PDB file of C-alpha atoms and ligand atoms in Angstrom:
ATOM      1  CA  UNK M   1     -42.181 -61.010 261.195  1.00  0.00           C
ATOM      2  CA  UNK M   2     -43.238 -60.112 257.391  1.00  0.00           C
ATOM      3  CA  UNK M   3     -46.970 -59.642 257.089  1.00  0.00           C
ATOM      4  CA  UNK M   4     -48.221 -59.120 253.429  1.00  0.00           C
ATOM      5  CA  UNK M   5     -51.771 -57.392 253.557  1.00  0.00           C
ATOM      6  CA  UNK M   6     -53.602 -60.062 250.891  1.00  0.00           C
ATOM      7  CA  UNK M   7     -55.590 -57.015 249.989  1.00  0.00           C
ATOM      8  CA  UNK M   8     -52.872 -55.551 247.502  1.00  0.00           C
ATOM      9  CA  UNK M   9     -54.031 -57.849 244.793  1.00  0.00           C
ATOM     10  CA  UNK M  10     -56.547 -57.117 242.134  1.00  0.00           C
ATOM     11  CA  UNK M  11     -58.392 -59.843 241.865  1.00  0.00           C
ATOM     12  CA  UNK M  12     -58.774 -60.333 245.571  1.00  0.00           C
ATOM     13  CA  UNK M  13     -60.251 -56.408 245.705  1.00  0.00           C
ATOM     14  CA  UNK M  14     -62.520 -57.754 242.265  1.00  0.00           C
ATOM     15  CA  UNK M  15     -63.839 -60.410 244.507  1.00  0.00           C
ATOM     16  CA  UNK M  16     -64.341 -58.851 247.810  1.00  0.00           C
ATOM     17  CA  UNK M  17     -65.784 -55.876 245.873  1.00  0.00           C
ATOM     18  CA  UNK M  18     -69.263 -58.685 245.796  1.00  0.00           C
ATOM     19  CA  UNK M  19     -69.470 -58.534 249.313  1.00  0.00           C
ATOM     20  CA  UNK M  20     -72.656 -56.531 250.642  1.00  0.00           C
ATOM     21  CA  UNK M  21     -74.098 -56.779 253.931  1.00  0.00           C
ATOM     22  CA  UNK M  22     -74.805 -60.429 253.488  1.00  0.00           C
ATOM     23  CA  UNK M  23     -74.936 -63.417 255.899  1.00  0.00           C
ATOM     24  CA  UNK M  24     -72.464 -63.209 258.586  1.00  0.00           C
ATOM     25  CA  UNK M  25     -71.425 -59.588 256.975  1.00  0.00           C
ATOM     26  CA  UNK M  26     -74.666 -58.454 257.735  1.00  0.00           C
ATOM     27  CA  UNK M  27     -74.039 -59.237 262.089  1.00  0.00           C
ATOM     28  CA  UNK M  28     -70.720 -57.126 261.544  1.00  0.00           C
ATOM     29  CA  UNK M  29     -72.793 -54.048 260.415  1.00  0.00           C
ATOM     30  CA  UNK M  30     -76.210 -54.290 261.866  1.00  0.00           C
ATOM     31  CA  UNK M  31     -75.996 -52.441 264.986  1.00  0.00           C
ATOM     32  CA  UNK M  32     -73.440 -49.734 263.733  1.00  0.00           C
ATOM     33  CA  UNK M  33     -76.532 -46.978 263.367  1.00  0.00           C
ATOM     34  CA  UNK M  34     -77.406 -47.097 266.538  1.00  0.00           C
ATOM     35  CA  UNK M  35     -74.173 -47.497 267.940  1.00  0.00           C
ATOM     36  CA  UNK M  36     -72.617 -44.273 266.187  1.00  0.00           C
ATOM     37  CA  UNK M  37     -76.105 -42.539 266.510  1.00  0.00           C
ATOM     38  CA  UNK M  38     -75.540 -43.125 270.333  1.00  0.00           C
ATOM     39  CA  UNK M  39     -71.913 -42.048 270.416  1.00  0.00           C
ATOM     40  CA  UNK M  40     -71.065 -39.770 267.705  1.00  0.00           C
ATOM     41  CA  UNK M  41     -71.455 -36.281 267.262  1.00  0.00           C
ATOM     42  CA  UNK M  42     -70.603 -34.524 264.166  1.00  0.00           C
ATOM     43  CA  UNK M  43     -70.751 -35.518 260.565  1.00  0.00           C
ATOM     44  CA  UNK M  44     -67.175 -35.603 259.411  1.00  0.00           C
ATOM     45  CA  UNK M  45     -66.190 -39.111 258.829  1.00  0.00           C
ATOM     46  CA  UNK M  46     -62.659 -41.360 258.373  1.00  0.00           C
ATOM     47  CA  UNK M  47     -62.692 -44.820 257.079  1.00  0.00           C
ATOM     48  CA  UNK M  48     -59.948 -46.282 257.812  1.00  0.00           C
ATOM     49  CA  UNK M  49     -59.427 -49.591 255.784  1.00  0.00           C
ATOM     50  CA  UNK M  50     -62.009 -48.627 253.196  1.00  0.00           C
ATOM     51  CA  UNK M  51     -61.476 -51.225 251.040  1.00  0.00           C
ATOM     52  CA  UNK M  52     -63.344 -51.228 247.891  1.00  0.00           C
ATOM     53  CA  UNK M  53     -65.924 -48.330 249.824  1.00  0.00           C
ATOM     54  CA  UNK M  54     -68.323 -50.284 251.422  1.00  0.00           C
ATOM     55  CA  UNK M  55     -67.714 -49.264 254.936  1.00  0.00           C
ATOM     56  CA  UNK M  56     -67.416 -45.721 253.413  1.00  0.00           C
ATOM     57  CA  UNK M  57     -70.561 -45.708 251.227  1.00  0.00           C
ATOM     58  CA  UNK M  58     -72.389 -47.106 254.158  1.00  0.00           C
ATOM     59  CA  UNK M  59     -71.256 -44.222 256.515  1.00  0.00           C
ATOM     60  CA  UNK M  60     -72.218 -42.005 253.261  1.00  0.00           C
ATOM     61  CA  UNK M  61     -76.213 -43.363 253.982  1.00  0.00           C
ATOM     62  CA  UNK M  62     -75.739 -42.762 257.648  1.00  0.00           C
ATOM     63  CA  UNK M  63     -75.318 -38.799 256.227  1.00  0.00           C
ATOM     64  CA  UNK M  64     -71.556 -38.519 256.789  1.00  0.00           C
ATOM     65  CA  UNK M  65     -68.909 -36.685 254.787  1.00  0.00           C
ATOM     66  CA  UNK M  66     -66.614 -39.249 254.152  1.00  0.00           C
ATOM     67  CA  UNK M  67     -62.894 -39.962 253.475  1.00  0.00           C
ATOM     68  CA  UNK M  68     -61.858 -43.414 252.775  1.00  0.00           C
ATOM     69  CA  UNK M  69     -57.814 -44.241 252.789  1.00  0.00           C
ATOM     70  CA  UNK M  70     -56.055 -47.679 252.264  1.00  0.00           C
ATOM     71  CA  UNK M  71     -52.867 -48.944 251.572  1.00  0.00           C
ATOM     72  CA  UNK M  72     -54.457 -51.494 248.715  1.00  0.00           C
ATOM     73  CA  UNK M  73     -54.460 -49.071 245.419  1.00  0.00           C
ATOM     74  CA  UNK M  74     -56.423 -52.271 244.244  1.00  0.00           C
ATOM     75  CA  UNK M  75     -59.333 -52.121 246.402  1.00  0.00           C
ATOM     76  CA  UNK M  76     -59.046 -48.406 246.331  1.00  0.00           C
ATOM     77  CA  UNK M  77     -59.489 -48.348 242.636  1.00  0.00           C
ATOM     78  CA  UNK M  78     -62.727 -50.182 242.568  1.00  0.00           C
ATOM     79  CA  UNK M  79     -63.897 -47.653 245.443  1.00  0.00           C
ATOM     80  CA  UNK M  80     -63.889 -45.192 243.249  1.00  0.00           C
ATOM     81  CA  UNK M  81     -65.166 -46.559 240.139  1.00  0.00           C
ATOM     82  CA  UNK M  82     -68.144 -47.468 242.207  1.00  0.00           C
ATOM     83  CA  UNK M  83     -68.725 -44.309 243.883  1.00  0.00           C
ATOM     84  CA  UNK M  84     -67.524 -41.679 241.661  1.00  0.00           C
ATOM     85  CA  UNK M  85     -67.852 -38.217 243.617  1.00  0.00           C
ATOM     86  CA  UNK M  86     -66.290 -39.998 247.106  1.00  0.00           C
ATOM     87  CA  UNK M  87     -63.156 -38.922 248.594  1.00  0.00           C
ATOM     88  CA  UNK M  88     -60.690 -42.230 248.432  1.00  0.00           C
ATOM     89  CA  UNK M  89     -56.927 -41.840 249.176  1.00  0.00           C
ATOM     90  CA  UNK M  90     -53.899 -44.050 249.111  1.00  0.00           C
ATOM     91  CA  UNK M  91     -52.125 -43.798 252.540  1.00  0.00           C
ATOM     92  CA  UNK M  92     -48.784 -45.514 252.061  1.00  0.00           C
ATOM     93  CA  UNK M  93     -47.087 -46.355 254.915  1.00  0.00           C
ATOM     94  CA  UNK M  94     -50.175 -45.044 256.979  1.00  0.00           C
ATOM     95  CA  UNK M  95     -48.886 -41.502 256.474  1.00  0.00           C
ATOM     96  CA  UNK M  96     -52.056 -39.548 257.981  1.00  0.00           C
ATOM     97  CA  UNK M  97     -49.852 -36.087 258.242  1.00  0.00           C
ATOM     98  CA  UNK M  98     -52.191 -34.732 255.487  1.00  0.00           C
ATOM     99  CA  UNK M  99     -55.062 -34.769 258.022  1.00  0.00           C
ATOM    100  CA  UNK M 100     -55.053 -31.925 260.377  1.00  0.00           C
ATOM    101  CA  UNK M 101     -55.449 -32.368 264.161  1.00  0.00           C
ATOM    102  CA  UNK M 102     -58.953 -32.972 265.550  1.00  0.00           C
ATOM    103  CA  UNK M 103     -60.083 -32.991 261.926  1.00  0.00           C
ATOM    104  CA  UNK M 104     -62.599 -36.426 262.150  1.00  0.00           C
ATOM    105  CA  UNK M 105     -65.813 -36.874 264.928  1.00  0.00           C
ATOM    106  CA  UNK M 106     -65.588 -40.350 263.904  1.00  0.00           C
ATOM    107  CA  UNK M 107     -63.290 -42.801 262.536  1.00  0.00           C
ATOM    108  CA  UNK M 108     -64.214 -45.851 261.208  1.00  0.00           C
ATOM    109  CA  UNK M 109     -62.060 -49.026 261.222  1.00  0.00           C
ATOM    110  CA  UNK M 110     -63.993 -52.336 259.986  1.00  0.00           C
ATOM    111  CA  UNK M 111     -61.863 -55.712 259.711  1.00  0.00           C
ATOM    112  CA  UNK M 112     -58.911 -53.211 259.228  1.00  0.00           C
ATOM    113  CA  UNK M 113     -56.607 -54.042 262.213  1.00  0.00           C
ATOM    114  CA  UNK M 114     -57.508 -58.062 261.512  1.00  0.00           C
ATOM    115  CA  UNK M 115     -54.523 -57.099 258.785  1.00  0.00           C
ATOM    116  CA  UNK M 116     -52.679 -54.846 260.645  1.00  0.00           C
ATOM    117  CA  UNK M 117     -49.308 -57.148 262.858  1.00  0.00           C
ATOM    118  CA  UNK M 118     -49.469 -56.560 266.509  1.00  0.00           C
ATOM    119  CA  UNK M 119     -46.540 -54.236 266.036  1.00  0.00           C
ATOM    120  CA  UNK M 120     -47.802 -51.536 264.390  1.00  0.00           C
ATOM    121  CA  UNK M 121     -51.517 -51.217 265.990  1.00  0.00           C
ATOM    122  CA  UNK M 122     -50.234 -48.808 268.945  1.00  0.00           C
ATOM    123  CA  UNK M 123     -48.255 -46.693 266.358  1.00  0.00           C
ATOM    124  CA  UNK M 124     -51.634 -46.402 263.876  1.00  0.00           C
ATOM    125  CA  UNK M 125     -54.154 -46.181 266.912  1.00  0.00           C
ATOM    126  CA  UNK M 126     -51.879 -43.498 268.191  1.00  0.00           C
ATOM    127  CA  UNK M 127     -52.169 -41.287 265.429  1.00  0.00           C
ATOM    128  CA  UNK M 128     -55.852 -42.248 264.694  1.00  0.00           C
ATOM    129  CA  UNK M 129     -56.791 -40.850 267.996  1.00  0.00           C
ATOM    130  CA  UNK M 130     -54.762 -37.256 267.254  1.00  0.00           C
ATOM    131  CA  UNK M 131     -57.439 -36.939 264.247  1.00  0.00           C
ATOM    132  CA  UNK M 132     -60.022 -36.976 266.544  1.00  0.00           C
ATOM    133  CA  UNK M 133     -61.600 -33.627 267.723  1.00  0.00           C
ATOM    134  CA  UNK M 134     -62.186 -33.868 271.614  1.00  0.00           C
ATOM    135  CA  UNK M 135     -65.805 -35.648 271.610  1.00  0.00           C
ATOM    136  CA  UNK M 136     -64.509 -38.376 268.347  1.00  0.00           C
ATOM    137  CA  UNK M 137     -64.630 -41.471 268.590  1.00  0.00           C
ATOM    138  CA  UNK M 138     -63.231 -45.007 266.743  1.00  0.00           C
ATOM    139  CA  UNK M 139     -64.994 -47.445 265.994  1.00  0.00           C
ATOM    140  CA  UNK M 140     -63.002 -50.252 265.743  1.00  0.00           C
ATOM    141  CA  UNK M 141     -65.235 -53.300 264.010  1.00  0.00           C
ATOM    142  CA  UNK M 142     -62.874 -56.472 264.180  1.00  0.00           C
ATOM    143  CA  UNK M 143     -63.046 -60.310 263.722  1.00  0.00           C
ATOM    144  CA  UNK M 144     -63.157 -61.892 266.883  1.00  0.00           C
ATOM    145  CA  UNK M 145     -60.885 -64.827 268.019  1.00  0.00           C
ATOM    146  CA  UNK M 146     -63.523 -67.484 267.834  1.00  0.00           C
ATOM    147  CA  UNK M 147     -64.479 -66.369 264.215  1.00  0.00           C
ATOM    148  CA  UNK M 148     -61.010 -68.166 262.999  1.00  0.00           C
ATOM    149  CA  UNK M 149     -62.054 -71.222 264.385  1.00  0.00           C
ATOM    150  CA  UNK M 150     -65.252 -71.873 263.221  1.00  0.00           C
ATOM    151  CA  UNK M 151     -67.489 -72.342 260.880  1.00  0.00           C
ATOM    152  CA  UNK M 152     -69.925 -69.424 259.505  1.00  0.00           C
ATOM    153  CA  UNK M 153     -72.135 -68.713 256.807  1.00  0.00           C
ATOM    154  CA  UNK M 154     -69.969 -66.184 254.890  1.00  0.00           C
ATOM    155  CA  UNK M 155     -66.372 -68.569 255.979  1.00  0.00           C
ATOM    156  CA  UNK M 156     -64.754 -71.887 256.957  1.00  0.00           C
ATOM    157  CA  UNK M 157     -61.585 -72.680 258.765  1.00  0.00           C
ATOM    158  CA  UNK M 158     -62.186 -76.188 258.158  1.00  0.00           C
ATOM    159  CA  UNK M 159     -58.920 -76.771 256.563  1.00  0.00           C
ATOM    160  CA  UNK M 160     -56.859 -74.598 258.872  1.00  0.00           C
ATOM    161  CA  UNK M 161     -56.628 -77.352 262.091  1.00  0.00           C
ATOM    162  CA  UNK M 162     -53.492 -75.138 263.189  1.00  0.00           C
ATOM    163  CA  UNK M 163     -55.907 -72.067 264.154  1.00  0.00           C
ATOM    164  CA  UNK M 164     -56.740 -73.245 267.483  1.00  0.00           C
ATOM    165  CA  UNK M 165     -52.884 -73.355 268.870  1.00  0.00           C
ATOM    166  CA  UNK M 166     -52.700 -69.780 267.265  1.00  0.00           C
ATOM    167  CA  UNK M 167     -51.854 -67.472 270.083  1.00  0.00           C
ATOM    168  CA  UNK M 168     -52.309 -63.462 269.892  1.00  0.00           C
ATOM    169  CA  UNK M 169     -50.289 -61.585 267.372  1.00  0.00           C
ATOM    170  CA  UNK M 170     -49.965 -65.007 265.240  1.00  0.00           C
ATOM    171  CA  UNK M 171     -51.240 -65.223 261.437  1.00  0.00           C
ATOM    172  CA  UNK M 172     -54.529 -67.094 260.999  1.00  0.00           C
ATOM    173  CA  UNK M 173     -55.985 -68.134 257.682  1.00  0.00           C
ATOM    174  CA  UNK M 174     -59.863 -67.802 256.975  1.00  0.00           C
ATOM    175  CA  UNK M 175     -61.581 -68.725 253.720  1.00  0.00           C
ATOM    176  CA  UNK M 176     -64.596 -66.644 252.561  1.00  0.00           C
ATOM    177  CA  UNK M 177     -67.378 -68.459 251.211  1.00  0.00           C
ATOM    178  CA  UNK M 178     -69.586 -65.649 250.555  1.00  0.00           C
ATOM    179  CA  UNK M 179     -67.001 -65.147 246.819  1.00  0.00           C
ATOM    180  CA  UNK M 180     -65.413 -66.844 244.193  1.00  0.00           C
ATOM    181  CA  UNK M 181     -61.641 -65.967 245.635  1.00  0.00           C
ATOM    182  CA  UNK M 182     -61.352 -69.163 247.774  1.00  0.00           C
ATOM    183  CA  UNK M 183     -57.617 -68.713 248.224  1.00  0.00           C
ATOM    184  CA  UNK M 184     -57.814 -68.324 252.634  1.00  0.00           C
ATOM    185  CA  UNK M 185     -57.022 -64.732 254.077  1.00  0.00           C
ATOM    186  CA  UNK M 186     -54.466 -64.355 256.290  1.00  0.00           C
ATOM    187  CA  UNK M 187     -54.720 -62.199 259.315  1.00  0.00           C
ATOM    188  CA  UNK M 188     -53.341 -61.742 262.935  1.00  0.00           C
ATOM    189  CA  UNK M 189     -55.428 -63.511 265.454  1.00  0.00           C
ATOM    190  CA  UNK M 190     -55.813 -60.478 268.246  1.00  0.00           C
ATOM    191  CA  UNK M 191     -57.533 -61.155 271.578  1.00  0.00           C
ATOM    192  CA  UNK M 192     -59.258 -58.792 273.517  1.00  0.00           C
ATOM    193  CA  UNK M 193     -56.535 -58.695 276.023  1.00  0.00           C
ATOM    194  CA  UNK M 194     -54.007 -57.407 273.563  1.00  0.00           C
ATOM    195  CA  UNK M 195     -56.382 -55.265 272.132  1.00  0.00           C
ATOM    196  CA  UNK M 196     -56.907 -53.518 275.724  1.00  0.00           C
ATOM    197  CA  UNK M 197     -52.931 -53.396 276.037  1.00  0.00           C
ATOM    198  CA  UNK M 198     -53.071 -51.411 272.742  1.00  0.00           C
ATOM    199  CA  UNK M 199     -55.410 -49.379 273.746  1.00  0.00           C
ATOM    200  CA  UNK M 200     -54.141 -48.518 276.661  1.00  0.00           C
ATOM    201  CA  UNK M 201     -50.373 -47.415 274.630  1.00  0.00           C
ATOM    202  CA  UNK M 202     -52.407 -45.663 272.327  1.00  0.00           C
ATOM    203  CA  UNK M 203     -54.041 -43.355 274.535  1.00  0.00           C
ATOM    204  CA  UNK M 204     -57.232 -44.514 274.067  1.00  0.00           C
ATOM    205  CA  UNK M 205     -60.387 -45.635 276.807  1.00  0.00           C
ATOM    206  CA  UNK M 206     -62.980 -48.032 275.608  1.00  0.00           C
ATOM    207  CA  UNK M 207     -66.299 -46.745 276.185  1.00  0.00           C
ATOM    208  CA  UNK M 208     -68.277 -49.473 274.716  1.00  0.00           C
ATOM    209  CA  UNK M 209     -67.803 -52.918 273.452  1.00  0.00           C
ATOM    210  CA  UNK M 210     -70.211 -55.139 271.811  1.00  0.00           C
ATOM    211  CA  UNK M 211     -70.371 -59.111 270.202  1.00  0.00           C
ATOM    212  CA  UNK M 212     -73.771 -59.103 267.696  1.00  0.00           C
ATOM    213  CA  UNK M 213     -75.194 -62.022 267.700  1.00  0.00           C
ATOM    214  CA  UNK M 214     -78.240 -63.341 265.092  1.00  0.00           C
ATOM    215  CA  UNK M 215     -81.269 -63.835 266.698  1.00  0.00           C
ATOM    216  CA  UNK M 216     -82.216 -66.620 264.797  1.00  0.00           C
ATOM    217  CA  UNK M 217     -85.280 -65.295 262.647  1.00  0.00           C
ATOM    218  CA  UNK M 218     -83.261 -63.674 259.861  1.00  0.00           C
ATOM    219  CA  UNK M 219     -83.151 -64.840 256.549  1.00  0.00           C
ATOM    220  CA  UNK M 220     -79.503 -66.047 256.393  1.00  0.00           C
ATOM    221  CA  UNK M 221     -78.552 -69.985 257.195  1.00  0.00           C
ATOM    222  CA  UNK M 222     -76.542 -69.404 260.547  1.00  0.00           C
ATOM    223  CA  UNK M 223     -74.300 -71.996 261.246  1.00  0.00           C
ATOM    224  CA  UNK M 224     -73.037 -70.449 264.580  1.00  0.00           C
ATOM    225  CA  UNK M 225     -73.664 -67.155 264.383  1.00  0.00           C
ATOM    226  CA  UNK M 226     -76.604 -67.421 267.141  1.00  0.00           C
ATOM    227  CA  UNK M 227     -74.650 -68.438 270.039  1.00  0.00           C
ATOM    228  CA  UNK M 228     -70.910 -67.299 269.292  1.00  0.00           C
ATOM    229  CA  UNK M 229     -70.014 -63.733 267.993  1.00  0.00           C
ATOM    230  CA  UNK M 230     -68.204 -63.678 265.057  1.00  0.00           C
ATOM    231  CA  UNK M 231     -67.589 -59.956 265.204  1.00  0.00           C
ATOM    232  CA  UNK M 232     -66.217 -57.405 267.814  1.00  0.00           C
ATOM    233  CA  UNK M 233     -67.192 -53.533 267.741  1.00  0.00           C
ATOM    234  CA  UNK M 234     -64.898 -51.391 270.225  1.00  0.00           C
ATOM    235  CA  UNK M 235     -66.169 -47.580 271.084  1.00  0.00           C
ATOM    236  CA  UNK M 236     -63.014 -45.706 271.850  1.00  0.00           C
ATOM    237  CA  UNK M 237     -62.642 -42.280 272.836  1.00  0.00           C
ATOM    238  CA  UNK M 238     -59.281 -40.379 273.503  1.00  0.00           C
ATOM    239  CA  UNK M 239     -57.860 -40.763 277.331  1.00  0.00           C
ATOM    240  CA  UNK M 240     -58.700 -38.305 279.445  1.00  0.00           C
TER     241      UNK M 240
HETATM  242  C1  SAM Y   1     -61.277 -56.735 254.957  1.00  0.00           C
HETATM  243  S1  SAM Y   1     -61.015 -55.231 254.094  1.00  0.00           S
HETATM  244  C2  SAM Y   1     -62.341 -54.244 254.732  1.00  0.00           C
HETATM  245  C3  SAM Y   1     -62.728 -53.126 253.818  1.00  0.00           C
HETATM  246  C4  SAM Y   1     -63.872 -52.244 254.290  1.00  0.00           C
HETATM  247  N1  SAM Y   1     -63.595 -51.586 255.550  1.00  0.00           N
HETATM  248  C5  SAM Y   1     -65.171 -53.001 254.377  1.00  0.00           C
HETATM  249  O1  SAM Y   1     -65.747 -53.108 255.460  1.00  0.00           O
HETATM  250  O2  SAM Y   1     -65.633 -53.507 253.343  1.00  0.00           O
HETATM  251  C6  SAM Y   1     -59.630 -54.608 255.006  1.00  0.00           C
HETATM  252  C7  SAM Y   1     -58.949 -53.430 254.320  1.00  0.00           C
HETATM  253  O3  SAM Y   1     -57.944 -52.897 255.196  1.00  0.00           O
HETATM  254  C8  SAM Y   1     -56.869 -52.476 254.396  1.00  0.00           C
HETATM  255  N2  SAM Y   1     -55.642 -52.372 255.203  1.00  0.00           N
HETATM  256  C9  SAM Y   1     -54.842 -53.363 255.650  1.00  0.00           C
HETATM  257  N3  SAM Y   1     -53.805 -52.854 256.327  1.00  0.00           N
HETATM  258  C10 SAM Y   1     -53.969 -51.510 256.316  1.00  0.00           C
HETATM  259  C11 SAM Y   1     -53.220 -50.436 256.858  1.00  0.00           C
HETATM  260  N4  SAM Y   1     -52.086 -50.652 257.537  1.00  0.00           N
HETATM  261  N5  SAM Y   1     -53.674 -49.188 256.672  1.00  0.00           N
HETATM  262  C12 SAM Y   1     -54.826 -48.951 255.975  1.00  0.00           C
HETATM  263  N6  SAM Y   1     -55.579 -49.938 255.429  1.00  0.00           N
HETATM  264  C13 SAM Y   1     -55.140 -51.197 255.604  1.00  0.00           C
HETATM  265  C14 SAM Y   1     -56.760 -53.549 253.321  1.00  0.00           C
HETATM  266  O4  SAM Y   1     -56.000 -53.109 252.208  1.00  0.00           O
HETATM  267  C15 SAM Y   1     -58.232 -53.793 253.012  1.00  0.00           C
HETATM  268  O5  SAM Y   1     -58.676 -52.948 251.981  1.00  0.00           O
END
């Protein structure tokens, strides 16, 4: 199956270059501190996905040194006209060779692998975990199953009746609401059972998994966001 990552487009990356920590945004990155202050040790940092640098600029304010790669020169462009000493790189092809072994104590994946076909996950996780040094982690910050079937305050899938039948490794289409781009996203639904079964061929043991929910007194309109997770966040440390 061809997958086209909807991210290689410029005005997409102009529009989802808006996006903050915001509404249902802000679940996906509100317990991240205290989850990498828990697990992490070590200051040297790869974002993986960065997008247009917010996951990177937000590990910058957590004090990391930070490299951000993606295969969207797009959204990598506006990453660094934003944040003009950071460390941004174009990965085609997910070529990591120029990072050395053990180089990273953490790396950082968020709503990456929602773009990334079934495929090609145990072949990227693989060589993720070989830039780990031996106490790394990944975080890997994803959109859970029920997210594409819903309705939230930063999306709809009203117009996608089709998502429900959608079974693991099959494209799903999302719209976000939080941006002017309302052309939907496509990604690849991915359960937790076939993220396990990645895992697993990756060489990699979950330490930690977590589904934020809102609590009900922040300021955002929740629509469902305070009794089904929109988010998952797995810990994952190299197999022993
Ligand atoms: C939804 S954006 C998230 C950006 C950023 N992590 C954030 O939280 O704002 C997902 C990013 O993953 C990138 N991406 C998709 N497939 C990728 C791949 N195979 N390797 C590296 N990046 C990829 C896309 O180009 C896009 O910039």
């Amino acid at each position: 199956m061809s997958f086209i990552n909807c991210y290689e487009d410029a005005s997409r990356a102009d529009a989802y270059a808006s996006l903050e920590f915001a509404n249902t945004y802000y679940l996906a990155y509100r317990d991240l501190p205290s989850i990498i202050s828990e697990h992490v040790a070590g200051t040297r940092a790869l974002d993986f996905g960065c997008g247009t640098g917010r996951s990177s600029r937000f590990l910058q304010e957590l004090g990391f040194h930070v490299i951000g790669v993606d295969v969207s020169e797009d959204m990598l462009r506006i990453a660094r006209s934003i944040d003009l000493s950071g460390d941004y790189r174009l990965v085609p092809g997910d070529n990591l060779s120029e990072f050395g072994v053990g180089a990273f104590d953490l790396v950082l994946s968020a709503f990456t692998f929602d773009n990334i076909p079934a495929a090609a996950k145990v072949r990227i996780f693989s060589d993720l975990q070989k830039l780990l040094t031996p106490k790394g982690v990944i975080v890997n910050l994803v959109s859970s199953p029920e997210i594409y079937i819903h309705d939230w305050a930063s999306f709809t899938t009203k117009d996608f009746p089709e998502n429900p039948a959608a079974r693991s490794g099959d494209v799903v289409r999302i719209i976000v609401t939080d941006h002017e781009d309302r052309r939907p996203v496509e990604d690849i639904l991915c359960t937790d059972e076939t993220y396990r079964l990645v895992y697993r061929e990756a060489r990699l043991e979950t330490i930690a998994m977590f589904k934020p929910l809102a609590k009900g007194d922040e300021a955002y309109k929740w629509v469902n966001e305070t009794r089904i997770a929109p988010w998952v966040i797995y810990v994952l440390k190299r197999a022993a």
